[in-house]
Amino acid sequence: MSEIPADLVKQLREMTGAPMMDCKRALQESAGDLEAAKQLLREWGVAQASKRAGRGTTEGVVLARVDDSRGTLVAIGSETEPVANNDEFRAFAQRVLEVVDEEGPDAVPSLEEERTELIAKIGENIAVRGAARFESANGEAIAAYVHPPANKIGVLVKAEGSSEAARRLAMHIAFAAPRYGTRDEVPEEEIARERSVFEKLPEVESKSEQTRPKIVEGMLGKRFFAETVLAEQAWIHEPKKTVAQALEEEGLKVIDFERYALAE
């Protein structure tokens, strides 16, 4: 391999941000051609991104932005906590938030080259784990909550009512992790699977055939719907109430919500 001047390696490093040794190797393989070396670095970055794609990204950061007319929530995952605090990673996460806020979630693929280059620089998998944007109309409220200090769980809510009540709801959703808004949204096949599990429990099978259906329905309500359905969960701000009861008192009607949790 030909000897590459240090100033040329430095120039490529400043142009791409890639590690010095990678810059030197790319210049050696491209016979000192800067543009060809830049292309090699991109190709290596894609290869590294593909190799790391299957690695978990349970660290990272969730970011939110809310103004008068819309709210945006993004979750950017990394493999380790140090990378989650890396300045370049944080800058990329902020960039994702800005792009989604301006153009919507469908714009995330436009950031793929930046994501790939960052993976090549940092050396571990980075993934856009989620991106959502809600827009308000007719006085609808939009609120967000990102749980501090780790900022790895975040919620975006769109509702009819006050923004303060919507934020309290976002805090509840962050904590309670509902999968559905109401019982009507739960797929029948999922309910059937849960019912089948409860029917086989010894405490149910030991009862008479006449009482088993009622016992199973009670279990579905307390052990399944009350955990997975937002309206039926215990309101974290006042656990003696259900969310449905609390929202009726608050005058809040849920239109949509999104929740991201990097560790889940």
PDB file of C-alpha atoms in Angstrom:
ATOM      1  CA  MET A   1       0.000   0.000   0.000  1.00  0.00           C
ATOM      2  CA  SER A   2       1.187   3.521  -0.815  1.00  0.00           C
ATOM      3  CA  GLU A   3       2.133   5.930   1.966  1.00  0.00           C
ATOM      4  CA  ILE A   4      -0.626   8.458   2.550  1.00  0.00           C
ATOM      5  CA  PRO A   5       0.301  11.956   3.802  1.00  0.00           C
ATOM      6  CA  ALA A   6      -1.003  12.721   7.277  1.00  0.00           C
ATOM      7  CA  ASP A   7      -2.581  15.972   6.110  1.00  0.00           C
ATOM      8  CA  LEU A   8      -4.665  14.065   3.532  1.00  0.00           C
ATOM      9  CA  VAL A   9      -5.875  11.667   6.210  1.00  0.00           C
ATOM     10  CA  LYS A  10      -6.755  14.662   8.379  1.00  0.00           C
ATOM     11  CA  GLN A  11      -8.637  16.295   5.505  1.00  0.00           C
ATOM     12  CA  LEU A  12     -10.749  13.170   4.931  1.00  0.00           C
ATOM     13  CA  ARG A  13     -11.375  12.908   8.666  1.00  0.00           C
ATOM     14  CA  GLU A  14     -12.641  16.516   8.743  1.00  0.00           C
ATOM     15  CA  MET A  15     -14.846  15.891   5.697  1.00  0.00           C
ATOM     16  CA  THR A  16     -16.470  12.701   6.955  1.00  0.00           C
ATOM     17  CA  GLY A  17     -15.973  12.454  10.725  1.00  0.00           C
ATOM     18  CA  ALA A  18     -14.841   8.837  10.265  1.00  0.00           C
ATOM     19  CA  PRO A  19     -12.117   7.359  12.539  1.00  0.00           C
ATOM     20  CA  MET A  20      -8.524   8.206  11.519  1.00  0.00           C
ATOM     21  CA  MET A  21      -7.548   4.593  10.853  1.00  0.00           C
ATOM     22  CA  ASP A  22     -10.569   4.078   8.598  1.00  0.00           C
ATOM     23  CA  CYS A  23      -9.713   7.279   6.716  1.00  0.00           C
ATOM     24  CA  LYS A  24      -6.147   6.127   6.205  1.00  0.00           C
ATOM     25  CA  ARG A  25      -7.230   2.685   4.990  1.00  0.00           C
ATOM     26  CA  ALA A  26      -9.793   4.183   2.601  1.00  0.00           C
ATOM     27  CA  LEU A  27      -7.181   6.514   1.124  1.00  0.00           C
ATOM     28  CA  GLN A  28      -4.706   3.668   0.731  1.00  0.00           C
ATOM     29  CA  GLU A  29      -7.281   1.532  -1.080  1.00  0.00           C
ATOM     30  CA  SER A  30      -8.293   4.447  -3.321  1.00  0.00           C
ATOM     31  CA  ALA A  31      -4.691   5.498  -4.086  1.00  0.00           C
ATOM     32  CA  GLY A  32      -5.154   8.857  -2.385  1.00  0.00           C
ATOM     33  CA  ASP A  33      -8.367   9.808  -4.248  1.00  0.00           C
ATOM     34  CA  LEU A  34     -10.481  11.756  -1.735  1.00  0.00           C
ATOM     35  CA  GLU A  35     -13.834  11.245  -3.473  1.00  0.00           C
ATOM     36  CA  ALA A  36     -13.225   7.517  -3.945  1.00  0.00           C
ATOM     37  CA  ALA A  37     -12.161   7.258  -0.302  1.00  0.00           C
ATOM     38  CA  LYS A  38     -15.357   9.025   0.807  1.00  0.00           C
ATOM     39  CA  GLN A  39     -17.395   6.498  -1.197  1.00  0.00           C
ATOM     40  CA  LEU A  40     -15.501   3.612   0.407  1.00  0.00           C
ATOM     41  CA  LEU A  41     -16.247   4.979   3.865  1.00  0.00           C
ATOM     42  CA  ARG A  42     -19.957   5.177   2.994  1.00  0.00           C
ATOM     43  CA  GLU A  43     -19.933   1.576   1.757  1.00  0.00           C
ATOM     44  CA  TRP A  44     -18.148   0.381   4.892  1.00  0.00           C
ATOM     45  CA  GLY A  45     -20.694   2.251   6.980  1.00  0.00           C
ATOM     46  CA  VAL A  46     -23.578   0.491   5.226  1.00  0.00           C
ATOM     47  CA  ALA A  47     -21.873  -2.871   5.783  1.00  0.00           C
ATOM     48  CA  GLN A  48     -21.375  -2.123   9.476  1.00  0.00           C
ATOM     49  CA  ALA A  49     -24.973  -0.961   9.838  1.00  0.00           C
ATOM     50  CA  SER A  50     -26.211  -4.183   8.237  1.00  0.00           C
ATOM     51  CA  LYS A  51     -24.000  -6.290  10.505  1.00  0.00           C
ATOM     52  CA  ARG A  52     -25.252  -4.515  13.624  1.00  0.00           C
ATOM     53  CA  ALA A  53     -28.915  -4.306  12.608  1.00  0.00           C
ATOM     54  CA  GLY A  54     -29.956  -7.250  14.769  1.00  0.00           C
ATOM     55  CA  ARG A  55     -28.468  -5.880  17.974  1.00  0.00           C
ATOM     56  CA  GLY A  56     -30.837  -4.587  20.637  1.00  0.00           C
ATOM     57  CA  THR A  57     -31.234  -0.847  21.155  1.00  0.00           C
ATOM     58  CA  THR A  58     -32.679  -0.638  24.662  1.00  0.00           C
ATOM     59  CA  GLU A  59     -30.741   2.502  25.588  1.00  0.00           C
ATOM     60  CA  GLY A  60     -31.023   5.878  23.889  1.00  0.00           C
ATOM     61  CA  VAL A  61     -33.400   8.790  24.275  1.00  0.00           C
ATOM     62  CA  VAL A  62     -37.040   9.768  23.738  1.00  0.00           C
ATOM     63  CA  LEU A  63     -37.630  13.385  22.684  1.00  0.00           C
ATOM     64  CA  ALA A  64     -40.839  15.395  22.363  1.00  0.00           C
ATOM     65  CA  ARG A  65     -41.916  18.764  21.061  1.00  0.00           C
ATOM     66  CA  VAL A  66     -45.339  20.406  21.409  1.00  0.00           C
ATOM     67  CA  ASP A  67     -46.606  23.740  20.120  1.00  0.00           C
ATOM     68  CA  ASP A  68     -50.057  25.226  19.602  1.00  0.00           C
ATOM     69  CA  SER A  69     -50.936  23.159  16.554  1.00  0.00           C
ATOM     70  CA  ARG A  70     -48.996  19.888  16.747  1.00  0.00           C
ATOM     71  CA  GLY A  71     -46.938  17.549  18.861  1.00  0.00           C
ATOM     72  CA  THR A  72     -44.055  15.253  17.935  1.00  0.00           C
ATOM     73  CA  LEU A  73     -42.522  12.266  19.706  1.00  0.00           C
ATOM     74  CA  VAL A  74     -39.479  10.248  18.605  1.00  0.00           C
ATOM     75  CA  ALA A  75     -37.533   7.386  20.182  1.00  0.00           C
ATOM     76  CA  ILE A  76     -33.922   6.829  19.110  1.00  0.00           C
ATOM     77  CA  GLY A  77     -32.298   3.661  20.408  1.00  0.00           C
ATOM     78  CA  SER A  78     -28.667   2.803  21.064  1.00  0.00           C
ATOM     79  CA  GLU A  79     -27.007  -0.323  22.418  1.00  0.00           C
ATOM     80  CA  THR A  80     -25.291   1.244  25.439  1.00  0.00           C
ATOM     81  CA  GLU A  81     -25.765   4.102  27.895  1.00  0.00           C
ATOM     82  CA  PRO A  82     -22.469   5.876  27.006  1.00  0.00           C
ATOM     83  CA  VAL A  83     -23.583   6.194  23.390  1.00  0.00           C
ATOM     84  CA  ALA A  84     -26.980   7.484  24.557  1.00  0.00           C
ATOM     85  CA  ASN A  85     -25.053  10.391  26.107  1.00  0.00           C
ATOM     86  CA  ASN A  86     -22.725  10.901  23.129  1.00  0.00           C
ATOM     87  CA  ASP A  87     -22.968  14.400  21.610  1.00  0.00           C
ATOM     88  CA  GLU A  88     -23.186  13.105  18.030  1.00  0.00           C
ATOM     89  CA  PHE A  89     -25.909  10.635  18.980  1.00  0.00           C
ATOM     90  CA  ARG A  90     -27.864  13.396  20.746  1.00  0.00           C
ATOM     91  CA  ALA A  91     -27.474  15.664  17.728  1.00  0.00           C
ATOM     92  CA  PHE A  92     -28.839  12.927  15.463  1.00  0.00           C
ATOM     93  CA  ALA A  93     -31.792  12.341  17.804  1.00  0.00           C
ATOM     94  CA  GLN A  94     -32.558  16.068  17.735  1.00  0.00           C
ATOM     95  CA  ARG A  95     -32.305  16.003  13.950  1.00  0.00           C
ATOM     96  CA  VAL A  96     -34.863  13.163  13.796  1.00  0.00           C
ATOM     97  CA  LEU A  97     -37.211  15.160  16.032  1.00  0.00           C
ATOM     98  CA  GLU A  98     -36.920  18.238  13.819  1.00  0.00           C
ATOM     99  CA  VAL A  99     -37.476  16.330  10.573  1.00  0.00           C
ATOM    100  CA  VAL A 100     -40.503  14.443  11.925  1.00  0.00           C
ATOM    101  CA  ASP A 101     -41.908  17.664  13.378  1.00  0.00           C
ATOM    102  CA  GLU A 102     -41.604  19.420  10.014  1.00  0.00           C
ATOM    103  CA  GLU A 103     -42.390  16.600   7.583  1.00  0.00           C
ATOM    104  CA  GLY A 104     -44.073  13.804   9.552  1.00  0.00           C
ATOM    105  CA  PRO A 105     -43.056  10.212  10.403  1.00  0.00           C
ATOM    106  CA  ASP A 106     -42.870   9.210   6.727  1.00  0.00           C
ATOM    107  CA  ALA A 107     -39.734  11.369   6.443  1.00  0.00           C
ATOM    108  CA  VAL A 108     -37.673   9.077   8.708  1.00  0.00           C
ATOM    109  CA  PRO A 109     -36.234   7.035   5.767  1.00  0.00           C
ATOM    110  CA  SER A 110     -34.655  10.252   4.426  1.00  0.00           C
ATOM    111  CA  LEU A 111     -32.314  10.126   7.445  1.00  0.00           C
ATOM    112  CA  GLU A 112     -31.036   6.640   6.680  1.00  0.00           C
ATOM    113  CA  GLU A 113     -27.691   7.806   5.301  1.00  0.00           C
ATOM    114  CA  GLU A 114     -27.060   9.934   8.398  1.00  0.00           C
ATOM    115  CA  ARG A 115     -27.988   6.993  10.638  1.00  0.00           C
ATOM    116  CA  THR A 116     -25.656   4.665   8.742  1.00  0.00           C
ATOM    117  CA  GLU A 117     -22.752   7.110   8.911  1.00  0.00           C
ATOM    118  CA  LEU A 118     -23.290   7.540  12.647  1.00  0.00           C
ATOM    119  CA  ILE A 119     -23.227   3.763  13.163  1.00  0.00           C
ATOM    120  CA  ALA A 120     -19.894   3.654  11.311  1.00  0.00           C
ATOM    121  CA  LYS A 121     -18.471   6.419  13.523  1.00  0.00           C
ATOM    122  CA  ILE A 122     -19.765   5.188  16.873  1.00  0.00           C
ATOM    123  CA  GLY A 123     -19.445   1.454  16.290  1.00  0.00           C
ATOM    124  CA  GLU A 124     -22.802   0.202  17.559  1.00  0.00           C
ATOM    125  CA  ASN A 125     -26.354  -0.122  16.339  1.00  0.00           C
ATOM    126  CA  ILE A 126     -28.578   2.973  16.330  1.00  0.00           C
ATOM    127  CA  ALA A 127     -32.263   2.742  15.420  1.00  0.00           C
ATOM    128  CA  VAL A 128     -35.219   5.062  15.087  1.00  0.00           C
ATOM    129  CA  ARG A 129     -37.515   3.026  17.325  1.00  0.00           C
ATOM    130  CA  GLY A 130     -40.576   5.206  16.871  1.00  0.00           C
ATOM    131  CA  ALA A 131     -41.823   8.472  15.400  1.00  0.00           C
ATOM    132  CA  ALA A 132     -45.245  10.087  15.765  1.00  0.00           C
ATOM    133  CA  ARG A 133     -46.792  13.469  15.026  1.00  0.00           C
ATOM    134  CA  PHE A 134     -50.282  14.626  15.996  1.00  0.00           C
ATOM    135  CA  GLU A 135     -51.899  17.768  14.609  1.00  0.00           C
ATOM    136  CA  SER A 136     -54.711  19.553  16.376  1.00  0.00           C
ATOM    137  CA  ALA A 137     -57.937  20.984  14.970  1.00  0.00           C
ATOM    138  CA  ASN A 138     -60.974  22.684  16.446  1.00  0.00           C
ATOM    139  CA  GLY A 139     -59.256  23.430  19.733  1.00  0.00           C
ATOM    140  CA  GLU A 140     -58.046  19.873  20.386  1.00  0.00           C
ATOM    141  CA  ALA A 141     -55.322  19.557  23.019  1.00  0.00           C
ATOM    142  CA  ILE A 142     -51.960  17.943  22.399  1.00  0.00           C
ATOM    143  CA  ALA A 143     -49.655  17.072  25.280  1.00  0.00           C
ATOM    144  CA  ALA A 144     -46.442  15.127  25.757  1.00  0.00           C
ATOM    145  CA  TYR A 145     -44.643  13.610  28.700  1.00  0.00           C
ATOM    146  CA  VAL A 146     -41.109  12.186  28.743  1.00  0.00           C
ATOM    147  CA  HIS A 147     -40.216  10.495  32.024  1.00  0.00           C
ATOM    148  CA  PRO A 148     -37.113  12.057  33.648  1.00  0.00           C
ATOM    149  CA  PRO A 149     -34.255  11.775  34.268  1.00  0.00           C
ATOM    150  CA  ALA A 150     -33.478   8.884  31.896  1.00  0.00           C
ATOM    151  CA  ASN A 151     -35.845  10.103  29.139  1.00  0.00           C
ATOM    152  CA  LYS A 152     -36.380   6.569  27.835  1.00  0.00           C
ATOM    153  CA  ILE A 153     -40.198   6.506  28.092  1.00  0.00           C
ATOM    154  CA  GLY A 154     -42.365   9.071  26.355  1.00  0.00           C
ATOM    155  CA  VAL A 155     -46.027   9.610  25.507  1.00  0.00           C
ATOM    156  CA  LEU A 156     -47.895  11.851  23.080  1.00  0.00           C
ATOM    157  CA  VAL A 157     -51.626  12.465  23.579  1.00  0.00           C
ATOM    158  CA  LYS A 158     -54.298  14.086  21.441  1.00  0.00           C
ATOM    159  CA  ALA A 159     -57.614  14.794  23.166  1.00  0.00           C
ATOM    160  CA  GLU A 160     -60.619  17.053  23.446  1.00  0.00           C
ATOM    161  CA  GLY A 161     -60.256  19.105  26.615  1.00  0.00           C
ATOM    162  CA  SER A 162     -57.568  21.026  28.444  1.00  0.00           C
ATOM    163  CA  SER A 163     -53.859  20.616  27.752  1.00  0.00           C
ATOM    164  CA  GLU A 164     -53.223  20.246  31.511  1.00  0.00           C
ATOM    165  CA  ALA A 165     -55.602  17.267  31.730  1.00  0.00           C
ATOM    166  CA  ALA A 166     -54.058  15.794  28.579  1.00  0.00           C
ATOM    167  CA  ARG A 167     -50.600  15.984  30.152  1.00  0.00           C
ATOM    168  CA  ARG A 168     -51.828  14.231  33.300  1.00  0.00           C
ATOM    169  CA  LEU A 169     -53.165  11.512  31.040  1.00  0.00           C
ATOM    170  CA  ALA A 170     -49.803  11.294  29.253  1.00  0.00           C
ATOM    171  CA  MET A 171     -48.107  10.772  32.619  1.00  0.00           C
ATOM    172  CA  HIS A 172     -50.564   7.972  33.408  1.00  0.00           C
ATOM    173  CA  ILE A 173     -49.954   6.261  30.064  1.00  0.00           C
ATOM    174  CA  ALA A 174     -46.173   6.470  30.554  1.00  0.00           C
ATOM    175  CA  PHE A 175     -46.529   4.640  33.874  1.00  0.00           C
ATOM    176  CA  ALA A 176     -49.361   2.189  33.140  1.00  0.00           C
ATOM    177  CA  ALA A 177     -48.495   1.231  29.519  1.00  0.00           C
ATOM    178  CA  PRO A 178     -51.997   0.538  28.154  1.00  0.00           C
ATOM    179  CA  ARG A 179     -52.127  -1.333  24.868  1.00  0.00           C
ATOM    180  CA  TYR A 180     -55.683  -0.338  23.938  1.00  0.00           C
ATOM    181  CA  GLY A 181     -57.885   2.670  24.554  1.00  0.00           C
ATOM    182  CA  THR A 182     -61.151   0.846  25.232  1.00  0.00           C
ATOM    183  CA  ARG A 183     -62.334  -2.744  25.549  1.00  0.00           C
ATOM    184  CA  ASP A 184     -63.899  -2.533  22.067  1.00  0.00           C
ATOM    185  CA  GLU A 185     -60.417  -2.128  20.539  1.00  0.00           C
ATOM    186  CA  VAL A 186     -59.121  -5.449  21.880  1.00  0.00           C
ATOM    187  CA  PRO A 187     -59.113  -8.126  19.142  1.00  0.00           C
ATOM    188  CA  GLU A 188     -61.567 -10.945  19.788  1.00  0.00           C
ATOM    189  CA  GLU A 189     -58.873 -13.581  19.233  1.00  0.00           C
ATOM    190  CA  GLU A 190     -56.758 -12.060  22.007  1.00  0.00           C
ATOM    191  CA  ILE A 191     -59.704 -12.083  24.406  1.00  0.00           C
ATOM    192  CA  ALA A 192     -60.379 -15.715  23.455  1.00  0.00           C
ATOM    193  CA  ARG A 193     -56.754 -16.666  24.218  1.00  0.00           C
ATOM    194  CA  GLU A 194     -56.902 -14.996  27.619  1.00  0.00           C
ATOM    195  CA  ARG A 195     -60.239 -16.602  28.411  1.00  0.00           C
ATOM    196  CA  SER A 196     -58.804 -20.012  27.519  1.00  0.00           C
ATOM    197  CA  VAL A 197     -55.880 -19.474  29.918  1.00  0.00           C
ATOM    198  CA  PHE A 198     -58.180 -18.525  32.787  1.00  0.00           C
ATOM    199  CA  GLU A 199     -60.499 -21.468  32.131  1.00  0.00           C
ATOM    200  CA  LYS A 200     -57.596 -23.873  32.697  1.00  0.00           C
ATOM    201  CA  LEU A 201     -56.532 -22.428  36.026  1.00  0.00           C
ATOM    202  CA  PRO A 202     -56.928 -24.886  38.957  1.00  0.00           C
ATOM    203  CA  GLU A 203     -58.885 -22.295  40.922  1.00  0.00           C
ATOM    204  CA  VAL A 204     -61.443 -22.203  38.089  1.00  0.00           C
ATOM    205  CA  GLU A 205     -61.531 -25.908  37.236  1.00  0.00           C
ATOM    206  CA  SER A 206     -62.241 -26.715  40.881  1.00  0.00           C
ATOM    207  CA  LYS A 207     -65.530 -24.789  40.716  1.00  0.00           C
ATOM    208  CA  SER A 208     -68.844 -26.024  39.386  1.00  0.00           C
ATOM    209  CA  GLU A 209     -69.534 -25.737  35.654  1.00  0.00           C
ATOM    210  CA  GLN A 210     -72.331 -23.261  36.300  1.00  0.00           C
ATOM    211  CA  THR A 211     -70.073 -20.769  38.134  1.00  0.00           C
ATOM    212  CA  ARG A 212     -66.962 -21.049  35.940  1.00  0.00           C
ATOM    213  CA  PRO A 213     -68.070 -18.613  33.181  1.00  0.00           C
ATOM    214  CA  LYS A 214     -68.791 -15.862  35.700  1.00  0.00           C
ATOM    215  CA  ILE A 215     -65.461 -16.423  37.463  1.00  0.00           C
ATOM    216  CA  VAL A 216     -63.578 -16.317  34.155  1.00  0.00           C
ATOM    217  CA  GLU A 217     -65.301 -13.077  33.096  1.00  0.00           C
ATOM    218  CA  GLY A 218     -64.363 -11.569  36.435  1.00  0.00           C
ATOM    219  CA  MET A 219     -60.737 -12.571  35.898  1.00  0.00           C
ATOM    220  CA  LEU A 220     -60.759 -11.093  32.407  1.00  0.00           C
ATOM    221  CA  GLY A 221     -61.953  -7.807  33.828  1.00  0.00           C
ATOM    222  CA  LYS A 222     -59.544  -7.611  36.770  1.00  0.00           C
ATOM    223  CA  ARG A 223     -56.463  -9.357  35.396  1.00  0.00           C
ATOM    224  CA  PHE A 224     -56.568  -8.514  31.696  1.00  0.00           C
ATOM    225  CA  PHE A 225     -58.748  -5.515  30.790  1.00  0.00           C
ATOM    226  CA  ALA A 226     -57.773  -3.595  33.923  1.00  0.00           C
ATOM    227  CA  GLU A 227     -54.105  -3.963  32.962  1.00  0.00           C
ATOM    228  CA  THR A 228     -54.170  -3.509  29.195  1.00  0.00           C
ATOM    229  CA  VAL A 229     -57.128  -1.191  28.480  1.00  0.00           C
ATOM    230  CA  LEU A 230     -56.635   2.495  29.229  1.00  0.00           C
ATOM    231  CA  ALA A 231     -60.237   3.250  30.198  1.00  0.00           C
ATOM    232  CA  GLU A 232     -60.278   0.433  32.771  1.00  0.00           C
ATOM    233  CA  GLN A 233     -56.893   1.004  34.413  1.00  0.00           C
ATOM    234  CA  ALA A 234     -56.614   2.510  37.875  1.00  0.00           C
ATOM    235  CA  TRP A 235     -55.877   6.242  37.521  1.00  0.00           C
ATOM    236  CA  ILE A 236     -52.337   6.735  38.835  1.00  0.00           C
ATOM    237  CA  HIS A 237     -53.168  10.161  40.244  1.00  0.00           C
ATOM    238  CA  GLU A 238     -56.068   8.749  42.279  1.00  0.00           C
ATOM    239  CA  PRO A 239     -56.036   4.908  42.174  1.00  0.00           C
ATOM    240  CA  LYS A 240     -59.542   4.463  43.565  1.00  0.00           C
ATOM    241  CA  LYS A 241     -60.853   5.786  40.249  1.00  0.00           C
ATOM    242  CA  THR A 242     -60.619   4.219  36.815  1.00  0.00           C
ATOM    243  CA  VAL A 243     -59.181   6.277  33.990  1.00  0.00           C
ATOM    244  CA  ALA A 244     -62.647   6.456  32.426  1.00  0.00           C
ATOM    245  CA  GLN A 245     -64.055   7.964  35.635  1.00  0.00           C
ATOM    246  CA  ALA A 246     -61.186  10.412  35.990  1.00  0.00           C
ATOM    247  CA  LEU A 247     -61.409  11.590  32.385  1.00  0.00           C
ATOM    248  CA  GLU A 248     -65.155  12.116  32.667  1.00  0.00           C
ATOM    249  CA  GLU A 249     -64.540  14.342  35.682  1.00  0.00           C
ATOM    250  CA  GLU A 250     -61.733  16.129  33.837  1.00  0.00           C
ATOM    251  CA  GLY A 251     -63.919  16.623  30.766  1.00  0.00           C
ATOM    252  CA  LEU A 252     -61.293  14.955  28.596  1.00  0.00           C
ATOM    253  CA  LYS A 253     -62.030  12.744  25.588  1.00  0.00           C
ATOM    254  CA  VAL A 254     -59.100  10.743  24.211  1.00  0.00           C
ATOM    255  CA  ILE A 255     -58.643  10.890  20.455  1.00  0.00           C
ATOM    256  CA  ASP A 256     -55.251   9.179  20.104  1.00  0.00           C
ATOM    257  CA  PHE A 257     -52.090   8.371  22.011  1.00  0.00           C
ATOM    258  CA  GLU A 258     -48.631   6.964  21.320  1.00  0.00           C
ATOM    259  CA  ARG A 259     -46.185   5.547  23.836  1.00  0.00           C
ATOM    260  CA  TYR A 260     -42.532   4.625  23.323  1.00  0.00           C
ATOM    261  CA  ALA A 261     -40.389   2.795  25.877  1.00  0.00           C
ATOM    262  CA  LEU A 262     -36.871   1.903  24.784  1.00  0.00           C
ATOM    263  CA  ALA A 263     -36.313  -0.869  27.320  1.00  0.00           C
ATOM    264  CA  GLU A 264     -39.507  -2.738  26.387  1.00  0.00           C
TER     265      GLU A 264
END
